[in-house]
XYZ file of C-alpha atoms in Angstrom:
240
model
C -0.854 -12.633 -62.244
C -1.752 -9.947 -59.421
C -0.060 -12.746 -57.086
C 2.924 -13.041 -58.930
C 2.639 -8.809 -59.250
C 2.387 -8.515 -55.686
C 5.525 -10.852 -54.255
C 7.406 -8.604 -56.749
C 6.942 -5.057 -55.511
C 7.600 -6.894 -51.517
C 10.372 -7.905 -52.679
C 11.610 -5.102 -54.423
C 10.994 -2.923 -51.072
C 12.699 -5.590 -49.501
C 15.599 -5.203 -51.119
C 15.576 -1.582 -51.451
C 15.412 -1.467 -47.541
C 18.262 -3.366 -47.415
C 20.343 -1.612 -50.046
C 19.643 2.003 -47.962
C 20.892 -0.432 -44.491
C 23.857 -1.535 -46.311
C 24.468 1.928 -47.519
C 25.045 3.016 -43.907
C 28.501 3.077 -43.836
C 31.371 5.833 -44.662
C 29.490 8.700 -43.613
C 30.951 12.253 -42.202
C 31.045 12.656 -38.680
C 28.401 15.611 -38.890
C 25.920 12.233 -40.536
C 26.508 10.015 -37.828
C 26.022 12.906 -34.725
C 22.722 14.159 -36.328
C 21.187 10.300 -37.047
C 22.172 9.705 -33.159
C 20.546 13.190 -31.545
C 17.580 12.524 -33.927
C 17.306 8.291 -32.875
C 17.375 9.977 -29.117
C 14.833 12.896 -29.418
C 12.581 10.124 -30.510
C 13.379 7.671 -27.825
C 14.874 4.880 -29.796
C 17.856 4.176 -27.712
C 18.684 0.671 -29.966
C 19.286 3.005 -33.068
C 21.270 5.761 -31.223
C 23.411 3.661 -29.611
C 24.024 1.926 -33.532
C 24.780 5.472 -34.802
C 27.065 6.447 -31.811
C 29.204 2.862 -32.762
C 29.444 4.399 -35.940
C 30.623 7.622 -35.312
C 33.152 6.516 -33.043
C 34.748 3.719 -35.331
C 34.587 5.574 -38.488
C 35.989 8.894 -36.827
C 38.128 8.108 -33.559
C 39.223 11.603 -33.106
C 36.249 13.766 -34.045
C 35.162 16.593 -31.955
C 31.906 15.107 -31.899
C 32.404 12.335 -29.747
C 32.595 14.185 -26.332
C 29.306 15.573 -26.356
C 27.972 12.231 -28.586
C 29.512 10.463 -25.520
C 27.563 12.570 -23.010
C 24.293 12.483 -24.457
C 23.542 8.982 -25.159
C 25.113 9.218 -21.358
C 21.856 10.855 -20.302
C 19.567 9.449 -23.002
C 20.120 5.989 -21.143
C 19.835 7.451 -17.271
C 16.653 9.223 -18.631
C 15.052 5.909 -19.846
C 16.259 3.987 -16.880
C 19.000 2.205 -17.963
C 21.496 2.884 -15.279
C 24.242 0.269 -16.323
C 24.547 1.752 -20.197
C 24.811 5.267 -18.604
C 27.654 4.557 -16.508
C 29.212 2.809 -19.484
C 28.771 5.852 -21.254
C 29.744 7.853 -18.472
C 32.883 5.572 -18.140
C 33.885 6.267 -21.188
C 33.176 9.912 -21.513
C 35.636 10.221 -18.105
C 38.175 7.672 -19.390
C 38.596 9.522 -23.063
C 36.839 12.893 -23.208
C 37.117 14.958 -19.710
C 38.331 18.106 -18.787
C 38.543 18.545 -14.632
C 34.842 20.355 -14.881
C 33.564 17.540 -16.803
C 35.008 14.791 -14.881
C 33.109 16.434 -11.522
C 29.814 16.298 -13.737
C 30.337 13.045 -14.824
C 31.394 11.603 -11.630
C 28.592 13.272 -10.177
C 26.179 11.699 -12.300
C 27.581 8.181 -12.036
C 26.446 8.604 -8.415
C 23.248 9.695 -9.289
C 22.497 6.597 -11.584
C 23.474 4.447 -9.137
C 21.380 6.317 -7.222
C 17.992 5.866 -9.220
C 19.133 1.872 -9.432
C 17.683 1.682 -6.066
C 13.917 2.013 -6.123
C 14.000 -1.044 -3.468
C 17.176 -0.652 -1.893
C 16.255 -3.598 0.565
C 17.292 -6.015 -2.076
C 20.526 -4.799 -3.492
C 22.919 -4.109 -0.456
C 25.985 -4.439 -2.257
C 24.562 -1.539 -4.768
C 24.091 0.824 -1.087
C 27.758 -0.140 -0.350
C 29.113 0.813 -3.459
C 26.935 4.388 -3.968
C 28.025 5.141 -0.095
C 31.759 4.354 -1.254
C 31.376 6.525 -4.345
C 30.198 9.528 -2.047
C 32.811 9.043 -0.410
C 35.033 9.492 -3.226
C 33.009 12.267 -4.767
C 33.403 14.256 -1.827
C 37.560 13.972 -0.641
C 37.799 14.948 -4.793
C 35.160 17.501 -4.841
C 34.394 19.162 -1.253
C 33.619 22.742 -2.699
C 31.146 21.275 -5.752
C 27.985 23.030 -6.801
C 26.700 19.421 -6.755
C 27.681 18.749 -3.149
C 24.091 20.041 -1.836
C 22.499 16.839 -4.060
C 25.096 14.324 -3.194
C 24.524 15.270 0.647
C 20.630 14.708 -0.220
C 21.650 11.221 -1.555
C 24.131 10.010 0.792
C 21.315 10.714 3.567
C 18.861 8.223 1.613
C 21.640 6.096 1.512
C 22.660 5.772 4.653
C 18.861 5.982 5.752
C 17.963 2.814 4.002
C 21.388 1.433 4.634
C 20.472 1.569 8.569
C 16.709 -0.074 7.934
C 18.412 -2.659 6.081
C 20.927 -3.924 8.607
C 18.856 -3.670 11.352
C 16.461 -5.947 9.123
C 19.152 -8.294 8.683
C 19.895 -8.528 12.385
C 16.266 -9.191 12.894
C 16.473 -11.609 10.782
C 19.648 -13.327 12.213
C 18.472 -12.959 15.691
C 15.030 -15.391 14.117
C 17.381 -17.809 12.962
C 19.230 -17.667 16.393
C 22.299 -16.663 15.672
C 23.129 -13.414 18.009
C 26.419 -12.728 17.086
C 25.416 -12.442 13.632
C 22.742 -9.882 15.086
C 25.446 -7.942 16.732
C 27.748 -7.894 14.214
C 25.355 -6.043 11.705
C 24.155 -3.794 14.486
C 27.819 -2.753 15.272
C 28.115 -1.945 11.647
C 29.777 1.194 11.892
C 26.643 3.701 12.621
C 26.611 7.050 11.048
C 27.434 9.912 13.610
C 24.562 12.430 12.393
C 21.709 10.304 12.226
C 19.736 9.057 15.278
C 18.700 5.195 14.446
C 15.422 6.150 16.871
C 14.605 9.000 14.486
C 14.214 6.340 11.155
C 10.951 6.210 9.921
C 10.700 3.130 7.734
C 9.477 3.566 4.003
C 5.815 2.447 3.160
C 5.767 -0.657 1.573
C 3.129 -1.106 -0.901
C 0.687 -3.668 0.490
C 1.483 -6.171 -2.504
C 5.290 -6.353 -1.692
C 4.734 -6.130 2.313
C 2.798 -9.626 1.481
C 6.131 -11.128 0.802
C 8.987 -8.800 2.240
C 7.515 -8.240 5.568
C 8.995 -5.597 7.786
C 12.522 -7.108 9.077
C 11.125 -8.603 12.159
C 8.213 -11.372 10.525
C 6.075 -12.009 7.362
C 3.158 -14.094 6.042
C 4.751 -17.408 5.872
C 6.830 -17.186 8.987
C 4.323 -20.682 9.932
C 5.787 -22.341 7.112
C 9.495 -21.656 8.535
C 10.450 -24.829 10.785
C 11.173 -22.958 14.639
C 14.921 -25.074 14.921
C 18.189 -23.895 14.999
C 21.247 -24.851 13.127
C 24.422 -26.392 14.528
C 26.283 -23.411 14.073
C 23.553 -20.927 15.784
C 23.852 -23.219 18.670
C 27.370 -23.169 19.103
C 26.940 -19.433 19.064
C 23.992 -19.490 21.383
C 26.385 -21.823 23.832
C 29.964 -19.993 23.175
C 27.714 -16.682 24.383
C 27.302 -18.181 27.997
C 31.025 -19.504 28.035
């Protein structure tokens, strides 16, 4: 009897949760906004990004959906999650901006893919495209309040861009091929910095272990000392 008691009342919650879910639905724009800022003040990004979907395909137009747009925007870059905050940020630009919050925006998508790189030797493409969109920021925006951090940034950039290229020449010049050597070294160096002046980062000892330093690691005795085809035919069209 208590058993029989008991599987009702779970399953009477049970279904009562699910009535309130499937009661979601049809709700003013003012419902939708408030559920979202209320999912993000309490860091649950899953719901507030469910909420937001609501609020934009129940009310296309509303005035809401700028800011909405913006905050979940910010909610994501604040927990990390660079690639939903540009997708926000996409958005907000593609729909919502005026010329002030375009700058902002574009700003920001710089600094996301900015705080993407907490190991910037292992995404190079990522450096490319941050340096490109610097690049951008600044021929659209040269007299921006933001310019001071974007300057900070693109110095990072380039920084680590210049570790990393003279890692990969290292690396090229172990595997004896020179002209791949020369051809990153030649990459187009940055005017204003001084490649003698780079300090490299401090790599924690439990990733040193395995990256190295550009120039050798741990298991360099495990690496057989040949050369390819190829880096000999550079090696011999060299002393041509």
């Amino acid at each position: 009897m208590i058993r029989t008691w008991l599987v009702t009342m779970v399953a009477l919650v049970l279904f009562t949760g699910c009535g309130k879910e499937l009661e979601e639905y049809n709700k003013p724009a003012e419902y939708w906004y408030e559920k979202m800022v209320t999912a993000v003040s309490n860091g649950n990004l899953e719901k507030a990004d469910n909420y937001f979907s609501s609020l934009q395909s129940e009310h296309i137009s509303s005035p809401f959906l700028s800011e909405a747009t913006m905050i979940m925007a910010q909610a994501h870059m604040a927990h990390d999650e660079y690639l939903l905050a540009e997708h926000f940020l996409d958005e907000y630009i593609r729909r919502y901006a005026t010329p002030e919050g375009r700058e902002y925006a574009e700003f920001l998508k710089i600094k996301a893919k900015f705080l993407a790189l907490p190991n910037p030797g292992r995404d190079q493409g990522l450096i490319d495209e941050t340096l490109a969109s610097v690049t951008g920021f600044k021929a659209n925006y040269p007299y921006s309040t933001y310019m001071p951090l974007v300057h900070t940034m693109e110095t990072q950039l380039q920084l680590a861009k210049g570790v990393l290229d003279e890692q990969i020449a290292q690396l090229y010049e172990r595997l004896g091929k020179p002209k791949g050597a020369a051809a990153y070294r030649a990459i187009a160096p940055v005017t204003w910095i001084k490649s003698e002046e780079i300090v490299n980062a401090d790599i924690p000892w439990y990733r040193a272990m395995f990256e190295g330093d550009g120039s050798s690691s741990w298991y360099d005795f495990m690496i057989p000392q040949t050369r390819s085809v190829v880096s000999m035919d550079d090696n011999l069209s060299e002393t041509k």
